[in-house]
PDB file of C-alpha atoms in Angstrom:
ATOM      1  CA  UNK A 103      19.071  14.810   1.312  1.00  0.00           C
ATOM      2  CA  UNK A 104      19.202  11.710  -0.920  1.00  0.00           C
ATOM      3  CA  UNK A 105      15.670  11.412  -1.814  1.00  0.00           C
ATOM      4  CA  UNK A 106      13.020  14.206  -2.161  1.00  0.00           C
ATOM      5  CA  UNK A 107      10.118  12.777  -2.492  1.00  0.00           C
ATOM      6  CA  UNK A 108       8.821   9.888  -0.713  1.00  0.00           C
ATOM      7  CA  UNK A 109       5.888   7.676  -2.061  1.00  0.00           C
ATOM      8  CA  UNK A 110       4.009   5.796   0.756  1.00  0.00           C
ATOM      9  CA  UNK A 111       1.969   2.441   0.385  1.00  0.00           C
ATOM     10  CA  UNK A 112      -1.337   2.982   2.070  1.00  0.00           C
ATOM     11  CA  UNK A 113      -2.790  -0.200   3.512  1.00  0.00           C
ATOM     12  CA  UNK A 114      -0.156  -2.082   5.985  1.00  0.00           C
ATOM     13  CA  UNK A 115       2.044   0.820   6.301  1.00  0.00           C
ATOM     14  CA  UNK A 116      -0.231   4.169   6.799  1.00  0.00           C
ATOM     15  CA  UNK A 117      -3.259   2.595   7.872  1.00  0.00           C
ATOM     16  CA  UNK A 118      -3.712  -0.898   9.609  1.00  0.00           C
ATOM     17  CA  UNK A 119      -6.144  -2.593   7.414  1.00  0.00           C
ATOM     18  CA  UNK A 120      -4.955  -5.762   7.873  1.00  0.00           C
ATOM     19  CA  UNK A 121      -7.899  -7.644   9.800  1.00  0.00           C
ATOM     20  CA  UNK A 122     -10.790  -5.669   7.219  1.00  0.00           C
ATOM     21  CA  UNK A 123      -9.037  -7.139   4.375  1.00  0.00           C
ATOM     22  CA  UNK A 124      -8.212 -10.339   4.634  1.00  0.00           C
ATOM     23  CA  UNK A 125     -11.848 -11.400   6.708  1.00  0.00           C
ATOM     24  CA  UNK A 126     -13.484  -9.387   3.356  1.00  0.00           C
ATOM     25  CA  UNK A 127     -11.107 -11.691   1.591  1.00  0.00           C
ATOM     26  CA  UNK A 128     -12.419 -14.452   3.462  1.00  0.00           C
ATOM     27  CA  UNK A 129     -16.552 -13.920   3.333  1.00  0.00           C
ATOM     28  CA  UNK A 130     -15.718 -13.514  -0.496  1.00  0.00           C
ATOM     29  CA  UNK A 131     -13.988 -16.798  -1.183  1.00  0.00           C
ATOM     30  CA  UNK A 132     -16.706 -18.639   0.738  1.00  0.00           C
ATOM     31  CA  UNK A 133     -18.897 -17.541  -1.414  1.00  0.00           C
ATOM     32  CA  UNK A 134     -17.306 -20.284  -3.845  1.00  0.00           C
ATOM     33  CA  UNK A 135     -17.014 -22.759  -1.429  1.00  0.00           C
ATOM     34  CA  UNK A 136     -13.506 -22.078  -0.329  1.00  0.00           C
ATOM     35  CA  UNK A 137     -11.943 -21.781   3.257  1.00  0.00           C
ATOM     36  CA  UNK A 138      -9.182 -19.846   4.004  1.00  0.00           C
ATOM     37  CA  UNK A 139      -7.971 -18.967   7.367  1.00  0.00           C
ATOM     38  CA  UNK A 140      -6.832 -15.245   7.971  1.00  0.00           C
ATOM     39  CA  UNK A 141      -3.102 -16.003   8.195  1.00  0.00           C
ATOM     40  CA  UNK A 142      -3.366 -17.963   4.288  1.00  0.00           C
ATOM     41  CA  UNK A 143      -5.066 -14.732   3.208  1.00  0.00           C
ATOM     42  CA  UNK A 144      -2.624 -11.935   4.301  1.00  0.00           C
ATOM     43  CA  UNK A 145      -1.429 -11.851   0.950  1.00  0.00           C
ATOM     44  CA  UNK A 146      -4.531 -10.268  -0.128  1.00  0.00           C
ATOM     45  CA  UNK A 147      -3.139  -6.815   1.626  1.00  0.00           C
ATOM     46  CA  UNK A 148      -0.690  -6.171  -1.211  1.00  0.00           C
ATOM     47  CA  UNK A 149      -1.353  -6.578  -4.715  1.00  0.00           C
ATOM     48  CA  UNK A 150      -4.891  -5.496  -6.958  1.00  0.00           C
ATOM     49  CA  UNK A 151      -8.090  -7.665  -5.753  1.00  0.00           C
ATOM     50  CA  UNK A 152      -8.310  -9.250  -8.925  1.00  0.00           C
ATOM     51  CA  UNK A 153      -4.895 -10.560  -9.101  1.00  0.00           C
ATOM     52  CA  UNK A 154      -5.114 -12.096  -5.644  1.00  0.00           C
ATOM     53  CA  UNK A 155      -8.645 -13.327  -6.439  1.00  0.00           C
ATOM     54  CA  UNK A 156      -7.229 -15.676  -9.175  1.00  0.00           C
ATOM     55  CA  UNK A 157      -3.845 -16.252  -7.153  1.00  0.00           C
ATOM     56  CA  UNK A 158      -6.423 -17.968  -5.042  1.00  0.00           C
ATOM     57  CA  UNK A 159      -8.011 -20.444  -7.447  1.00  0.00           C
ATOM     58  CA  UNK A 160     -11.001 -17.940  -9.539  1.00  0.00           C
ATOM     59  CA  UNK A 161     -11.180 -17.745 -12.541  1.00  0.00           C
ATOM     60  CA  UNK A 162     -11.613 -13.688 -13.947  1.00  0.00           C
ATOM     61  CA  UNK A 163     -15.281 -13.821 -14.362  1.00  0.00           C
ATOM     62  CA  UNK A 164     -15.517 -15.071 -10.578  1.00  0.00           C
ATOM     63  CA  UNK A 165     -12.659 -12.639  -9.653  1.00  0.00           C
ATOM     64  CA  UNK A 166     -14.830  -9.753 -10.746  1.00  0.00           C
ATOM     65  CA  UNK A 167     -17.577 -11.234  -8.874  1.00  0.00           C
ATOM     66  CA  UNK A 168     -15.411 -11.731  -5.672  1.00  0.00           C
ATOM     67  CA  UNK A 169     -14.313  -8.327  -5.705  1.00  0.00           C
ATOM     68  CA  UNK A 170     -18.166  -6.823  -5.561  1.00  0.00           C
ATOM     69  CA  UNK A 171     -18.466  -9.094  -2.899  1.00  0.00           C
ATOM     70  CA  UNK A 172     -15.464  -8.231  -0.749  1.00  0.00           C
ATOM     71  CA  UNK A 173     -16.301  -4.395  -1.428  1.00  0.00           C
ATOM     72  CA  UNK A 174     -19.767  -5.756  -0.297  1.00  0.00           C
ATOM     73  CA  UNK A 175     -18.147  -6.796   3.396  1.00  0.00           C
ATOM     74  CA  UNK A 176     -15.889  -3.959   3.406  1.00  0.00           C
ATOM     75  CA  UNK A 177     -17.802  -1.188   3.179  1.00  0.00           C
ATOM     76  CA  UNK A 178     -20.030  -2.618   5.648  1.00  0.00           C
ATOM     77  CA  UNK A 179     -17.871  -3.641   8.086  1.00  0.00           C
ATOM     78  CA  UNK A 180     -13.857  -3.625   6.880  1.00  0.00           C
ATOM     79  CA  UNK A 181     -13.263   0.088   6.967  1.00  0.00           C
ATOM     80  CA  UNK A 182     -14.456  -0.265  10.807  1.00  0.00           C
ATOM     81  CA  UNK A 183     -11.916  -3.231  11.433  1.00  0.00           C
ATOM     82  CA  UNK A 184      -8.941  -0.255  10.245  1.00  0.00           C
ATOM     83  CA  UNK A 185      -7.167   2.072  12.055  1.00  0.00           C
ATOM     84  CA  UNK A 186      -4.186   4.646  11.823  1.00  0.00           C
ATOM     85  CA  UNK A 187      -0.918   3.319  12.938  1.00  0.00           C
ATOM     86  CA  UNK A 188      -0.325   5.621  16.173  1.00  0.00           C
ATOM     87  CA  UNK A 189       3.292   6.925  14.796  1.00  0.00           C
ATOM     88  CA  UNK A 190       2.288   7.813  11.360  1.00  0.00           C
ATOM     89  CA  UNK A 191       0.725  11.334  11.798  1.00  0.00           C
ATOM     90  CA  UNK A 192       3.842  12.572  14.052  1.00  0.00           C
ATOM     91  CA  UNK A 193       6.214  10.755  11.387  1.00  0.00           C
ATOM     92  CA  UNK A 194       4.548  12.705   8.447  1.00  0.00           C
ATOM     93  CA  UNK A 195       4.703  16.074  10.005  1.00  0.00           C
ATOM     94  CA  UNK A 196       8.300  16.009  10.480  1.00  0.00           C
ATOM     95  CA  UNK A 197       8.931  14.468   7.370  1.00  0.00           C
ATOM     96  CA  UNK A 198       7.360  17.348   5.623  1.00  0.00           C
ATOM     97  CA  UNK A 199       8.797  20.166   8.518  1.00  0.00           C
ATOM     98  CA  UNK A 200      12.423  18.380   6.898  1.00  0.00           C
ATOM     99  CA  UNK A 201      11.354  19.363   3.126  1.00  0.00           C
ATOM    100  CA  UNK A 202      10.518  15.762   1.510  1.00  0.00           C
ATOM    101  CA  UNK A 203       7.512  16.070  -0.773  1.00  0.00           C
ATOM    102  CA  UNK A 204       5.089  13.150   0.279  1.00  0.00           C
ATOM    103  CA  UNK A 205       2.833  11.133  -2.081  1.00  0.00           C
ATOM    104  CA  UNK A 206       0.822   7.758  -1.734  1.00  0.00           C
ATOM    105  CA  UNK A 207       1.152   5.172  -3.948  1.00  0.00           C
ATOM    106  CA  UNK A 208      -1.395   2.227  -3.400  1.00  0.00           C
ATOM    107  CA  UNK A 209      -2.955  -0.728  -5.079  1.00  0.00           C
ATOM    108  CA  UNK A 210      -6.040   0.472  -3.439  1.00  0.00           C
ATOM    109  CA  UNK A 211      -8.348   2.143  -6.044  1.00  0.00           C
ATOM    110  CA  UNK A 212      -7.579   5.984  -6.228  1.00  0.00           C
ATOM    111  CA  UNK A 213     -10.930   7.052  -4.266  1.00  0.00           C
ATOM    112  CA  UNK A 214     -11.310   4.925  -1.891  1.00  0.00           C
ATOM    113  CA  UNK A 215      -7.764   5.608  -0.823  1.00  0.00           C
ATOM    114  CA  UNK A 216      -8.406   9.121  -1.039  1.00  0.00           C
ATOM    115  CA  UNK A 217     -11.647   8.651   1.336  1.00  0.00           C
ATOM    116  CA  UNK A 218      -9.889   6.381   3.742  1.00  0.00           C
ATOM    117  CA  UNK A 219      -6.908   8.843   4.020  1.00  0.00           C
ATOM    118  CA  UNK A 220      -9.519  11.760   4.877  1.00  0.00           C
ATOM    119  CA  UNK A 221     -11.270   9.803   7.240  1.00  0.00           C
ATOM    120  CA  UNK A 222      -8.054   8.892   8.951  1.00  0.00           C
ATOM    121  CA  UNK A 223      -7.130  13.141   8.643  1.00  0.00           C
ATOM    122  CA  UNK A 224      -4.117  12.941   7.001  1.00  0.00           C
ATOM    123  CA  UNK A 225      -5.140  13.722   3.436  1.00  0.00           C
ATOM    124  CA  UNK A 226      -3.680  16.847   3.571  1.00  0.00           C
ATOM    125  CA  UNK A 227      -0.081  15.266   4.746  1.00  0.00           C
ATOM    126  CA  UNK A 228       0.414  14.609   1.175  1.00  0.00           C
ATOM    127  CA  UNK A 229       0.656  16.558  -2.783  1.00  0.00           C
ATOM    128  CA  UNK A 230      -0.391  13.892  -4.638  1.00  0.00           C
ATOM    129  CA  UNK A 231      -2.599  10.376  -4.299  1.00  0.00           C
ATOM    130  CA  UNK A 232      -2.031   8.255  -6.958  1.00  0.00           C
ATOM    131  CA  UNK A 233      -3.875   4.213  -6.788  1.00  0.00           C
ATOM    132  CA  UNK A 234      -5.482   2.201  -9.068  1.00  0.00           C
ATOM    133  CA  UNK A 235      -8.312   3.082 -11.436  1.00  0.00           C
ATOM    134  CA  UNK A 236     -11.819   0.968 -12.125  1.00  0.00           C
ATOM    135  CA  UNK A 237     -10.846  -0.356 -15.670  1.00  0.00           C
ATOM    136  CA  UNK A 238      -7.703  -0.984 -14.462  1.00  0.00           C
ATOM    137  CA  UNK A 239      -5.360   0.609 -16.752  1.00  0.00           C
ATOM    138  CA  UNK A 240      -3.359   1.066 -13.591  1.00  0.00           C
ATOM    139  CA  UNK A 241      -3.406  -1.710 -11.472  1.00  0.00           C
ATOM    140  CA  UNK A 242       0.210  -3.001 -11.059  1.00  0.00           C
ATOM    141  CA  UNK A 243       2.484  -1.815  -8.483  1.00  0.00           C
ATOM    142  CA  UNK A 244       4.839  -0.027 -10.742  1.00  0.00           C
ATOM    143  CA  UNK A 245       2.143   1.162 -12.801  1.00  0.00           C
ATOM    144  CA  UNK A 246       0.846   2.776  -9.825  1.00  0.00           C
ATOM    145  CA  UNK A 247       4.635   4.288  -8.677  1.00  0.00           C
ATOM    146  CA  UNK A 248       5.180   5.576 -12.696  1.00  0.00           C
ATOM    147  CA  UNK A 249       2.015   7.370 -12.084  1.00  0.00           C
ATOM    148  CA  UNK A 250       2.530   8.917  -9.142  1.00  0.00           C
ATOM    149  CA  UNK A 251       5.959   9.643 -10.643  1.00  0.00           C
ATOM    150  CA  UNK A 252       3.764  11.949 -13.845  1.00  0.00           C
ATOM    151  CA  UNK A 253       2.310  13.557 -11.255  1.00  0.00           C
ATOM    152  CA  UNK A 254       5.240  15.077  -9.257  1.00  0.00           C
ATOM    153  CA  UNK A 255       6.801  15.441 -12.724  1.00  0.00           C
ATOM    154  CA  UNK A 256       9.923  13.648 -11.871  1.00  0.00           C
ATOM    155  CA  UNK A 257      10.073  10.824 -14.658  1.00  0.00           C
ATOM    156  CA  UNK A 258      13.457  12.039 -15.642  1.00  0.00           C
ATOM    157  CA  UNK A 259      14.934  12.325 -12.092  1.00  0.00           C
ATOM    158  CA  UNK A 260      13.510   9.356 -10.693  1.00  0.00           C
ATOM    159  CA  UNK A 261      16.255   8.520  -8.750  1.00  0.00           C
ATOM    160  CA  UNK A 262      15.088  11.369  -6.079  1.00  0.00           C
ATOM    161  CA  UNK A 263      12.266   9.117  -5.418  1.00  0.00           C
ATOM    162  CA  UNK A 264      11.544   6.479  -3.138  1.00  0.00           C
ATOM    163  CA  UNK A 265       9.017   3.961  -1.806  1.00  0.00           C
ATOM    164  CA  UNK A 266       7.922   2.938   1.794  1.00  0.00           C
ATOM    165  CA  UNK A 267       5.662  -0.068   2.271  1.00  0.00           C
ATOM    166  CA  UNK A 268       4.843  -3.193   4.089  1.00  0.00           C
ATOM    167  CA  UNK A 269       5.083  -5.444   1.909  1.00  0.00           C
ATOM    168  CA  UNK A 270       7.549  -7.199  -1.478  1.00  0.00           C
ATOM    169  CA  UNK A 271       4.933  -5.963  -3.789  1.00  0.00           C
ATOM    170  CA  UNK A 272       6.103  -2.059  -2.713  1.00  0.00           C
ATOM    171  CA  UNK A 273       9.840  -3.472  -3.105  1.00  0.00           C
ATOM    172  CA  UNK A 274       9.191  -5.464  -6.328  1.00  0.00           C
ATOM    173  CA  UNK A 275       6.969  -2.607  -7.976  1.00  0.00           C
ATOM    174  CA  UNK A 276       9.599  -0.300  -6.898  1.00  0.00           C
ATOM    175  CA  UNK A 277      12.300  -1.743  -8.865  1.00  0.00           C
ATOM    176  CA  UNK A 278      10.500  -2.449 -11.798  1.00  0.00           C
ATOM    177  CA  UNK A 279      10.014   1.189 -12.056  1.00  0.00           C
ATOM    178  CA  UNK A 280      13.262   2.110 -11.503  1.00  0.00           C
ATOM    179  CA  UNK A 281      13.519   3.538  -7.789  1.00  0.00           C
ATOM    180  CA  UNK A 282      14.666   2.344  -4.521  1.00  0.00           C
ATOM    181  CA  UNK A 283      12.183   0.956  -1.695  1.00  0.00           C
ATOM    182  CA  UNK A 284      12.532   0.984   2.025  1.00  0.00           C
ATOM    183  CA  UNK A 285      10.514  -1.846   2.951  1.00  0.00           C
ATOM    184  CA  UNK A 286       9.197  -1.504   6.790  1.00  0.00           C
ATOM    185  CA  UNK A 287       8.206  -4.277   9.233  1.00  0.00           C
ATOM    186  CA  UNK A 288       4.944  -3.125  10.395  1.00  0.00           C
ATOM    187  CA  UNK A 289       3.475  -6.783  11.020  1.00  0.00           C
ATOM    188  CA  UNK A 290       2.100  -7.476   7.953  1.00  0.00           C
ATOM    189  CA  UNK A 291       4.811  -8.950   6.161  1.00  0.00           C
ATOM    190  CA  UNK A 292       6.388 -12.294   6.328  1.00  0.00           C
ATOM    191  CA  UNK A 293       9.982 -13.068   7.910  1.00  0.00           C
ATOM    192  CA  UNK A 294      12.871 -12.032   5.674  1.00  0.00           C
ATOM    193  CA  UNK A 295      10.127 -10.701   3.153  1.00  0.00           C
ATOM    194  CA  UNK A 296      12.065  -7.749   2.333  1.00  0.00           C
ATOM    195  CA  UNK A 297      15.738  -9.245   2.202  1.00  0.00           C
ATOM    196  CA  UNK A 298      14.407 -11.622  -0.204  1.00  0.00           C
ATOM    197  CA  UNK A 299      12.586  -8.934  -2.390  1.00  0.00           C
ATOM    198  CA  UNK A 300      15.603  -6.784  -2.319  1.00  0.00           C
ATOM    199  CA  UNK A 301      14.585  -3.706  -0.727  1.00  0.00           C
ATOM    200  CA  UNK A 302      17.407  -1.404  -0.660  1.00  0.00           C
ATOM    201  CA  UNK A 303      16.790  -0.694   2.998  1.00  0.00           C
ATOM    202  CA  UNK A 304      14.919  -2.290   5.758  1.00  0.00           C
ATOM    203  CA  UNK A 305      13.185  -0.510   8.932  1.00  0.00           C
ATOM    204  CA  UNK A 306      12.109  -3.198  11.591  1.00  0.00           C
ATOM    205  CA  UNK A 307       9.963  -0.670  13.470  1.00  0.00           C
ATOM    206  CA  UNK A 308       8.635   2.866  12.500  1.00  0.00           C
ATOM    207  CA  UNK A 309      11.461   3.611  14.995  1.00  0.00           C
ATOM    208  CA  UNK A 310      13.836   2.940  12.669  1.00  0.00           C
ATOM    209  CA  UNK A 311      12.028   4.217   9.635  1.00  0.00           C
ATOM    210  CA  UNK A 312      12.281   7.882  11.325  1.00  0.00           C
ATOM    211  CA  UNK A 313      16.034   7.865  11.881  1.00  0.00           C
ATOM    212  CA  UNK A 314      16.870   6.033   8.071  1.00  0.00           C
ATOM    213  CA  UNK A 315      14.367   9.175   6.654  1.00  0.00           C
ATOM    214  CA  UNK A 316      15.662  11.481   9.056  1.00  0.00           C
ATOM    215  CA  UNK A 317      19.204  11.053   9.912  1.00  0.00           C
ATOM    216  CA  UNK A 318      20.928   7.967   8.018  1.00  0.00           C
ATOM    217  CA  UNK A 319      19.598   9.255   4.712  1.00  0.00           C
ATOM    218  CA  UNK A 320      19.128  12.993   5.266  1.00  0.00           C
TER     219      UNK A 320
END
C-alpha cells in the first residue's frame, strides 16, 4: 500500500453541491448589482467564500457581507439542491474493508461539513473531519490538509498521505503541503484542470478512482 491515509475534498467529490453553490453564489452577487451566470460561478465550489467573493470584484467588507447572504440562500434552499454521488458510499466501505484510514479535508467550514456529511450518513466513514474555522485561521487549502495532517498525527510521515478532490485547489493545496493529490473528474472541474495543476494522478470517472486506490496503487 503506497498511501495510508486518504484525505477527501467534500463538496464536488463526496457530495454534489454543485448547483446549491454556485445559484447561492449567484443570489449573493446580485445583491451588488452583479450578474453572473452559473457556468462563470463554478469556481465558487473550491476555494474559502471570502476569497472567491473578492476574486469576483468585492471588496472584504462586502465579501463578509456576501457570505451571510449566500449562507442566507443556502441554508434555505442550497443544502436541498445537494446530493450524494451514488458511488461514494460503496467506494468508502471498501476503501476502509482494504485498511486506508479516511479523513475529509474541505474548504467548507468544519461544522457545516460535519452536518452535511451526517445528513448524507457517511460521517462515520471517516476518523477525522478537518475544514475551515469562523475566524479563519484555517481557511487555505493546505492549511486545511496540514490540519487534518495534526490530527492523524502524521506530520513527519506525510508522504503516506494523499488527497482526492474535484478540483486544482485540492491539487494546488496538496502540494503546497507537501503530499500527492489524485485529482478526479466528477463534472465539476474544467478540461485539463488537473494536468495543468499537476496532480500526480488523474481518475476520469469514480471508475477509475476505485481501481488507482484499489489495485494500481495498493
Amino acid at each position: 500500500m503506497k498511501y495510508t491515509h486518504l484525505l477527501f475534498d467534500l463538496d464536488g467529490m463526496l457530495i454534489n453541491t454543485l448547483e446549491g453553490v454556485v445559484k447561492s453564489a449567484q443570489y449573493a452577487l446580485r445583491q451588488y448589482g452583479m450578474e453572473y451566470t452559473l457556468e462563470e460561478l463554478r469556481p465558487f465550489l473550491g476555494p474559502p467564500l471570502r476569497d472567491s467573493f473578492i476574486r469576483f470584484g468585492l471588496n472584504e467588507t462586502e465579501a463578509s457581507e456576501a457570505i451571510f447572504k449566500f449562507r442566507e440562500r443556502y441554508n434555505l434552499k442550497g443544502a436541498k439542491e445537494s446530493h450524494l454521488f451514488p458511488e461514494i458510499p460503496d467506494l468508502l466501505k471498501k476503501l476502509k474493508n482494504a485498511g486506508y484510514r479516511l479523513g475529509v479535508a474541505t474548504s467548507k467550514y468544519e461544522e457545516y461539513a460535519k452536518t452535511f456529511l451526517r445528513d448524507f450518513g457517511i460521517f462515520d466513514m471517516f476518523e477525522y473531519i478537518t475544514g475551515s474555522n469562523l475566524d479563519e485561521s484555517i481557511s487555505k487549502k493546505h492549511e486545511v490538509i496540514e490540519e487534518s495532517l495534526k490530527r492523524f498525527d502524521i506530520t513527519d510521515k506525510r508522504h503516506f498521505a494523499l488527497m482526492i478532490g474535484d478540483m486544482k485547489y485540492d491539487d494546488i493545496g496538496a502540494r503546497n503541503a507537501g503530499i500527492d493529490s489524485l485529482g478526479v473528474y466528477t463534472g465539476t472541474a474544467s478540461p485539463n484542470e488537473h494536468e495543468e495543476a499537476g496532480a500526480t494522478y488523474i481518475a476520469y470517472s469514480f471508475e477509475d478512482l476505485e481501481k488507482i486506490l484499489l489495485v494500481d496503487l495498493y
